[in-house]
Amino acid sequence: MGMRNEPVARWIKDQSGGRTRLVFLGRLWADPAHFDLVITTPQYRVPDRPNVLRNALPLHPLTPERLETARAHWAPKLAHLPRPYLTLNIGGPSGPYAFGARASARLLRDTMALAQARGASLLISSSARTPPEAIAAFAAQTDVPMQLYRFRPNDPENPYLGFLAIADEIIVTADSISMLSEAYATGKPVHMFDLGAGTLSMRHDALVAIGERAQARALARHDPDRPDLSLGALAYRALMRWGWKHLSRDISQMHLRLARSGRMTWLGEPVRPASDTPPPTDMARALDRINALMCRS
């Protein structure tokens, strides 16, 4: 992984006389032809090649065993809260998407609407990037039973996995593809929260990228909400539009594929039914390709 590692890995392969096999993960900077296998996701816009494996979501370390361990640890600690449990994982500003007071207010509004419709308790986990406005908005609410975790670095009692494990439904702010991937691994219904609004929404960007501009305009026209704005987010949008594609990523393409495949839904839209069996993992696909590359059965 990483731009600095690319020339080092290629040098090692040259010194080995071609016996080394190179597998690259994530954002690729060089031509895919330099590697035996590239394992990536749509957000990085790597060109289609026979040696490119484009997974639906990033690889992650969650397994049914880890989730069961977390569930056993946290279920007794949260037994005072009535079920069902609605878990909310909050990220932060990301690339072209600002996350300020307006997004925080919409997240509170839409999360509370779903929690009250379900008669659910909220299990809220923040991250290192979560803006103070989002934490304050939920800390002030008293209408729904809630357990709110404020992120602390290297905290052994971080309940993130536990909240995922015991959730009945999960909301994830869609800035974090990793958190979306981990939520999907639970097999629970997952709602994506759109940080933007109108012409600056994640849904609008995804539709424009694939040429569905009429649908994008209709979406923006009927969106009553206003987006947060920041110079950093606007500069990133300019880089995505006019800069070299390798310098930016387009996470809206991930959202589009997740929604259209039925893996997830946008918060406020009808949810897909929960699965009784764990979803297929991209890790298994990646390992199969690596084993084939190394001539292993």
PDB file of N, CA and C in Angstrom, residues 175-227:
ATOM      1  N   ASP A 175     -19.334   9.399   4.708  1.00  0.00           N
ATOM      2  CA  ASP A 175     -17.969   9.848   4.443  1.00  0.00           C
ATOM      3  C   ASP A 175     -16.960   8.735   4.655  1.00  0.00           C
ATOM      4  N   SER A 176     -17.295   7.750   5.505  1.00  0.00           N
ATOM      5  CA  SER A 176     -16.337   6.708   5.870  1.00  0.00           C
ATOM      6  C   SER A 176     -16.671   5.402   5.151  1.00  0.00           C
ATOM      7  N   ILE A 177     -15.901   5.081   4.116  1.00  0.00           N
ATOM      8  CA  ILE A 177     -16.110   3.829   3.399  1.00  0.00           C
ATOM      9  C   ILE A 177     -15.719   2.648   4.281  1.00  0.00           C
ATOM     10  N   SER A 178     -14.737   2.816   5.141  1.00  0.00           N
ATOM     11  CA  SER A 178     -14.334   1.732   6.037  1.00  0.00           C
ATOM     12  C   SER A 178     -15.448   1.396   7.025  1.00  0.00           C
ATOM     13  N   MET A 179     -16.087   2.419   7.595  1.00  0.00           N
ATOM     14  CA  MET A 179     -17.171   2.152   8.531  1.00  0.00           C
ATOM     15  C   MET A 179     -18.362   1.521   7.811  1.00  0.00           C
ATOM     16  N   LEU A 180     -18.616   1.911   6.580  1.00  0.00           N
ATOM     17  CA  LEU A 180     -19.675   1.275   5.802  1.00  0.00           C
ATOM     18  C   LEU A 180     -19.354  -0.202   5.568  1.00  0.00           C
ATOM     19  N   SER A 181     -18.104  -0.487   5.257  1.00  0.00           N
ATOM     20  CA  SER A 181     -17.689  -1.866   5.015  1.00  0.00           C
ATOM     21  C   SER A 181     -17.877  -2.722   6.253  1.00  0.00           C
ATOM     22  N   GLU A 182     -17.505  -2.185   7.403  1.00  0.00           N
ATOM     23  CA  GLU A 182     -17.637  -2.944   8.655  1.00  0.00           C
ATOM     24  C   GLU A 182     -19.095  -3.114   9.053  1.00  0.00           C
ATOM     25  N   ALA A 183     -19.918  -2.104   8.793  1.00  0.00           N
ATOM     26  CA  ALA A 183     -21.344  -2.232   9.088  1.00  0.00           C
ATOM     27  C   ALA A 183     -21.978  -3.306   8.202  1.00  0.00           C
ATOM     28  N   TYR A 184     -21.598  -3.332   6.939  1.00  0.00           N
ATOM     29  CA  TYR A 184     -22.146  -4.334   6.027  1.00  0.00           C
ATOM     30  C   TYR A 184     -21.767  -5.746   6.450  1.00  0.00           C
ATOM     31  N   ALA A 185     -20.593  -5.889   7.053  1.00  0.00           N
ATOM     32  CA  ALA A 185     -20.119  -7.214   7.474  1.00  0.00           C
ATOM     33  C   ALA A 185     -21.006  -7.834   8.551  1.00  0.00           C
ATOM     34  N   THR A 186     -21.799  -7.036   9.233  1.00  0.00           N
ATOM     35  CA  THR A 186     -22.669  -7.575  10.282  1.00  0.00           C
ATOM     36  C   THR A 186     -23.893  -8.283   9.717  1.00  0.00           C
ATOM     37  N   GLY A 187     -24.238  -8.007   8.459  1.00  0.00           N
ATOM     38  CA  GLY A 187     -25.458  -8.571   7.882  1.00  0.00           C
ATOM     39  C   GLY A 187     -26.712  -7.821   8.282  1.00  0.00           C
ATOM     40  N   LYS A 188     -26.569  -6.736   9.060  1.00  0.00           N
ATOM     41  CA  LYS A 188     -27.732  -5.951   9.494  1.00  0.00           C
ATOM     42  C   LYS A 188     -28.104  -4.930   8.404  1.00  0.00           C
ATOM     43  N   PRO A 189     -29.341  -4.428   8.418  1.00  0.00           N
ATOM     44  CA  PRO A 189     -29.691  -3.341   7.499  1.00  0.00           C
ATOM     45  C   PRO A 189     -28.831  -2.110   7.773  1.00  0.00           C
ATOM     46  N   VAL A 190     -28.304  -1.502   6.714  1.00  0.00           N
ATOM     47  CA  VAL A 190     -27.414  -0.351   6.857  1.00  0.00           C
ATOM     48  C   VAL A 190     -27.995   0.834   6.098  1.00  0.00           C
ATOM     49  N   HIS A 191     -28.087   1.975   6.782  1.00  0.00           N
ATOM     50  CA  HIS A 191     -28.533   3.233   6.190  1.00  0.00           C
ATOM     51  C   HIS A 191     -27.319   4.147   6.024  1.00  0.00           C
ATOM     52  N   MET A 192     -27.155   4.738   4.848  1.00  0.00           N
ATOM     53  CA  MET A 192     -26.094   5.715   4.620  1.00  0.00           C
ATOM     54  C   MET A 192     -26.651   7.125   4.784  1.00  0.00           C
ATOM     55  N   PHE A 193     -25.933   7.957   5.548  1.00  0.00           N
ATOM     56  CA  PHE A 193     -26.337   9.353   5.705  1.00  0.00           C
ATOM     57  C   PHE A 193     -25.530  10.221   4.752  1.00  0.00           C
ATOM     58  N   ASP A 194     -26.250  10.983   3.921  1.00  0.00           N
ATOM     59  CA  ASP A 194     -25.646  11.875   2.931  1.00  0.00           C
ATOM     60  C   ASP A 194     -25.235  13.176   3.616  1.00  0.00           C
ATOM     61  N   LEU A 195     -23.916  13.449   3.668  1.00  0.00           N
ATOM     62  CA  LEU A 195     -23.431  14.661   4.324  1.00  0.00           C
ATOM     63  C   LEU A 195     -23.843  15.922   3.571  1.00  0.00           C
ATOM     64  N   GLY A 196     -23.964  15.820   2.245  1.00  0.00           N
ATOM     65  CA  GLY A 196     -24.281  16.996   1.447  1.00  0.00           C
ATOM     66  C   GLY A 196     -25.772  17.152   1.225  1.00  0.00           C
ATOM     67  N   ALA A 197     -26.104  18.172   0.447  1.00  0.00           N
ATOM     68  CA  ALA A 197     -27.500  18.431   0.102  1.00  0.00           C
ATOM     69  C   ALA A 197     -27.539  19.162  -1.234  1.00  0.00           C
ATOM     70  N   GLY A 198     -28.669  19.018  -1.943  1.00  0.00           N
ATOM     71  CA  GLY A 198     -28.832  19.704  -3.217  1.00  0.00           C
ATOM     72  C   GLY A 198     -27.779  19.302  -4.226  1.00  0.00           C
ATOM     73  N   THR A 199     -27.188  20.289  -4.894  1.00  0.00           N
ATOM     74  CA  THR A 199     -26.166  19.996  -5.898  1.00  0.00           C
ATOM     75  C   THR A 199     -24.847  19.579  -5.279  1.00  0.00           C
ATOM     76  N   LEU A 200     -24.705  19.666  -3.968  1.00  0.00           N
ATOM     77  CA  LEU A 200     -23.487  19.235  -3.282  1.00  0.00           C
ATOM     78  C   LEU A 200     -23.698  17.934  -2.510  1.00  0.00           C
ATOM     79  N   SER A 201     -24.746  17.212  -2.854  1.00  0.00           N
ATOM     80  CA  SER A 201     -25.008  15.958  -2.155  1.00  0.00           C
ATOM     81  C   SER A 201     -24.211  14.815  -2.766  1.00  0.00           C
ATOM     82  N   MET A 202     -24.003  13.782  -1.988  1.00  0.00           N
ATOM     83  CA  MET A 202     -23.313  12.590  -2.469  1.00  0.00           C
ATOM     84  C   MET A 202     -24.116  11.919  -3.574  1.00  0.00           C
ATOM     85  N   ARG A 203     -25.424  11.874  -3.421  1.00  0.00           N
ATOM     86  CA  ARG A 203     -26.273  11.247  -4.429  1.00  0.00           C
ATOM     87  C   ARG A 203     -26.228  12.013  -5.754  1.00  0.00           C
ATOM     88  N   HIS A 204     -26.217  13.331  -5.661  1.00  0.00           N
ATOM     89  CA  HIS A 204     -26.134  14.162  -6.868  1.00  0.00           C
ATOM     90  C   HIS A 204     -24.814  13.914  -7.584  1.00  0.00           C
ATOM     91  N   ASP A 205     -23.714  13.887  -6.852  1.00  0.00           N
ATOM     92  CA  ASP A 205     -22.402  13.678  -7.461  1.00  0.00           C
ATOM     93  C   ASP A 205     -22.333  12.333  -8.176  1.00  0.00           C
ATOM     94  N   ALA A 206     -22.895  11.296  -7.559  1.00  0.00           N
ATOM     95  CA  ALA A 206     -22.847   9.961  -8.159  1.00  0.00           C
ATOM     96  C   ALA A 206     -23.614   9.925  -9.472  1.00  0.00           C
ATOM     97  N   LEU A 207     -24.770  10.576  -9.522  1.00  0.00           N
ATOM     98  CA  LEU A 207     -25.584  10.576 -10.740  1.00  0.00           C
ATOM     99  C   LEU A 207     -24.907  11.377 -11.854  1.00  0.00           C
ATOM    100  N   VAL A 208     -24.298  12.495 -11.503  1.00  0.00           N
ATOM    101  CA  VAL A 208     -23.593  13.302 -12.501  1.00  0.00           C
ATOM    102  C   VAL A 208     -22.426  12.514 -13.085  1.00  0.00           C
ATOM    103  N   ALA A 209     -21.707  11.784 -12.230  1.00  0.00           N
ATOM    104  CA  ALA A 209     -20.522  11.052 -12.669  1.00  0.00           C
ATOM    105  C   ALA A 209     -20.844   9.998 -13.723  1.00  0.00           C
ATOM    106  N   ILE A 210     -22.059   9.447 -13.677  1.00  0.00           N
ATOM    107  CA  ILE A 210     -22.419   8.406 -14.649  1.00  0.00           C
ATOM    108  C   ILE A 210     -23.309   8.962 -15.753  1.00  0.00           C
ATOM    109  N   GLY A 211     -23.450  10.290 -15.799  1.00  0.00           N
ATOM    110  CA  GLY A 211     -24.156  10.912 -16.904  1.00  0.00           C
ATOM    111  C   GLY A 211     -25.652  11.047 -16.740  1.00  0.00           C
ATOM    112  N   GLU A 212     -26.197  10.725 -15.558  1.00  0.00           N
ATOM    113  CA  GLU A 212     -27.641  10.836 -15.343  1.00  0.00           C
ATOM    114  C   GLU A 212     -27.963  12.234 -14.800  1.00  0.00           C
ATOM    115  N   ARG A 213     -27.713  13.235 -15.620  1.00  0.00           N
ATOM    116  CA  ARG A 213     -27.817  14.614 -15.166  1.00  0.00           C
ATOM    117  C   ARG A 213     -29.256  15.061 -14.924  1.00  0.00           C
ATOM    118  N   ALA A 214     -30.193  14.567 -15.713  1.00  0.00           N
ATOM    119  CA  ALA A 214     -31.594  14.954 -15.507  1.00  0.00           C
ATOM    120  C   ALA A 214     -32.080  14.476 -14.142  1.00  0.00           C
ATOM    121  N   GLN A 215     -31.728  13.239 -13.785  1.00  0.00           N
ATOM    122  CA  GLN A 215     -32.116  12.716 -12.478  1.00  0.00           C
ATOM    123  C   GLN A 215     -31.416  13.478 -11.363  1.00  0.00           C
ATOM    124  N   ALA A 216     -30.151  13.866 -11.596  1.00  0.00           N
ATOM    125  CA  ALA A 216     -29.408  14.635 -10.598  1.00  0.00           C
ATOM    126  C   ALA A 216     -30.055  15.999 -10.379  1.00  0.00           C
ATOM    127  N   ARG A 217     -30.460  16.657 -11.460  1.00  0.00           N
ATOM    128  CA  ARG A 217     -31.115  17.970 -11.325  1.00  0.00           C
ATOM    129  C   ARG A 217     -32.433  17.851 -10.581  1.00  0.00           C
ATOM    130  N   ALA A 218     -33.184  16.788 -10.873  1.00  0.00           N
ATOM    131  CA  ALA A 218     -34.463  16.593 -10.183  1.00  0.00           C
ATOM    132  C   ALA A 218     -34.242  16.364  -8.697  1.00  0.00           C
ATOM    133  N   LEU A 219     -33.214  15.585  -8.360  1.00  0.00           N
ATOM    134  CA  LEU A 219     -32.891  15.329  -6.957  1.00  0.00           C
ATOM    135  C   LEU A 219     -32.551  16.628  -6.234  1.00  0.00           C
ATOM    136  N   ALA A 220     -31.712  17.447  -6.864  1.00  0.00           N
ATOM    137  CA  ALA A 220     -31.301  18.703  -6.236  1.00  0.00           C
ATOM    138  C   ALA A 220     -32.471  19.674  -6.114  1.00  0.00           C
ATOM    139  N   ARG A 221     -33.335  19.702  -7.113  1.00  0.00           N
ATOM    140  CA  ARG A 221     -34.456  20.645  -7.132  1.00  0.00           C
ATOM    141  C   ARG A 221     -35.441  20.376  -5.999  1.00  0.00           C
ATOM    142  N   HIS A 222     -35.606  19.097  -5.641  1.00  0.00           N
ATOM    143  CA  HIS A 222     -36.589  18.745  -4.616  1.00  0.00           C
ATOM    144  C   HIS A 222     -35.976  18.574  -3.233  1.00  0.00           C
ATOM    145  N   ASP A 223     -34.695  18.893  -3.087  1.00  0.00           N
ATOM    146  CA  ASP A 223     -34.037  18.771  -1.783  1.00  0.00           C
ATOM    147  C   ASP A 223     -34.187  20.088  -1.030  1.00  0.00           C
ATOM    148  N   PRO A 224     -34.941  20.113   0.079  1.00  0.00           N
ATOM    149  CA  PRO A 224     -35.161  21.372   0.797  1.00  0.00           C
ATOM    150  C   PRO A 224     -33.988  21.780   1.682  1.00  0.00           C
ATOM    151  N   ASP A 225     -33.039  20.885   1.884  1.00  0.00           N
ATOM    152  CA  ASP A 225     -31.943  21.163   2.810  1.00  0.00           C
ATOM    153  C   ASP A 225     -30.822  21.942   2.133  1.00  0.00           C
ATOM    154  N   ARG A 226     -30.003  22.599   2.964  1.00  0.00           N
ATOM    155  CA  ARG A 226     -28.855  23.353   2.468  1.00  0.00           C
ATOM    156  C   ARG A 226     -27.582  22.683   2.973  1.00  0.00           C
ATOM    157  N   PRO A 227     -26.554  22.618   2.135  1.00  0.00           N
ATOM    158  CA  PRO A 227     -25.318  21.946   2.541  1.00  0.00           C
ATOM    159  C   PRO A 227     -24.410  22.857   3.352  1.00  0.00           C
TER     160      PRO A 227
END
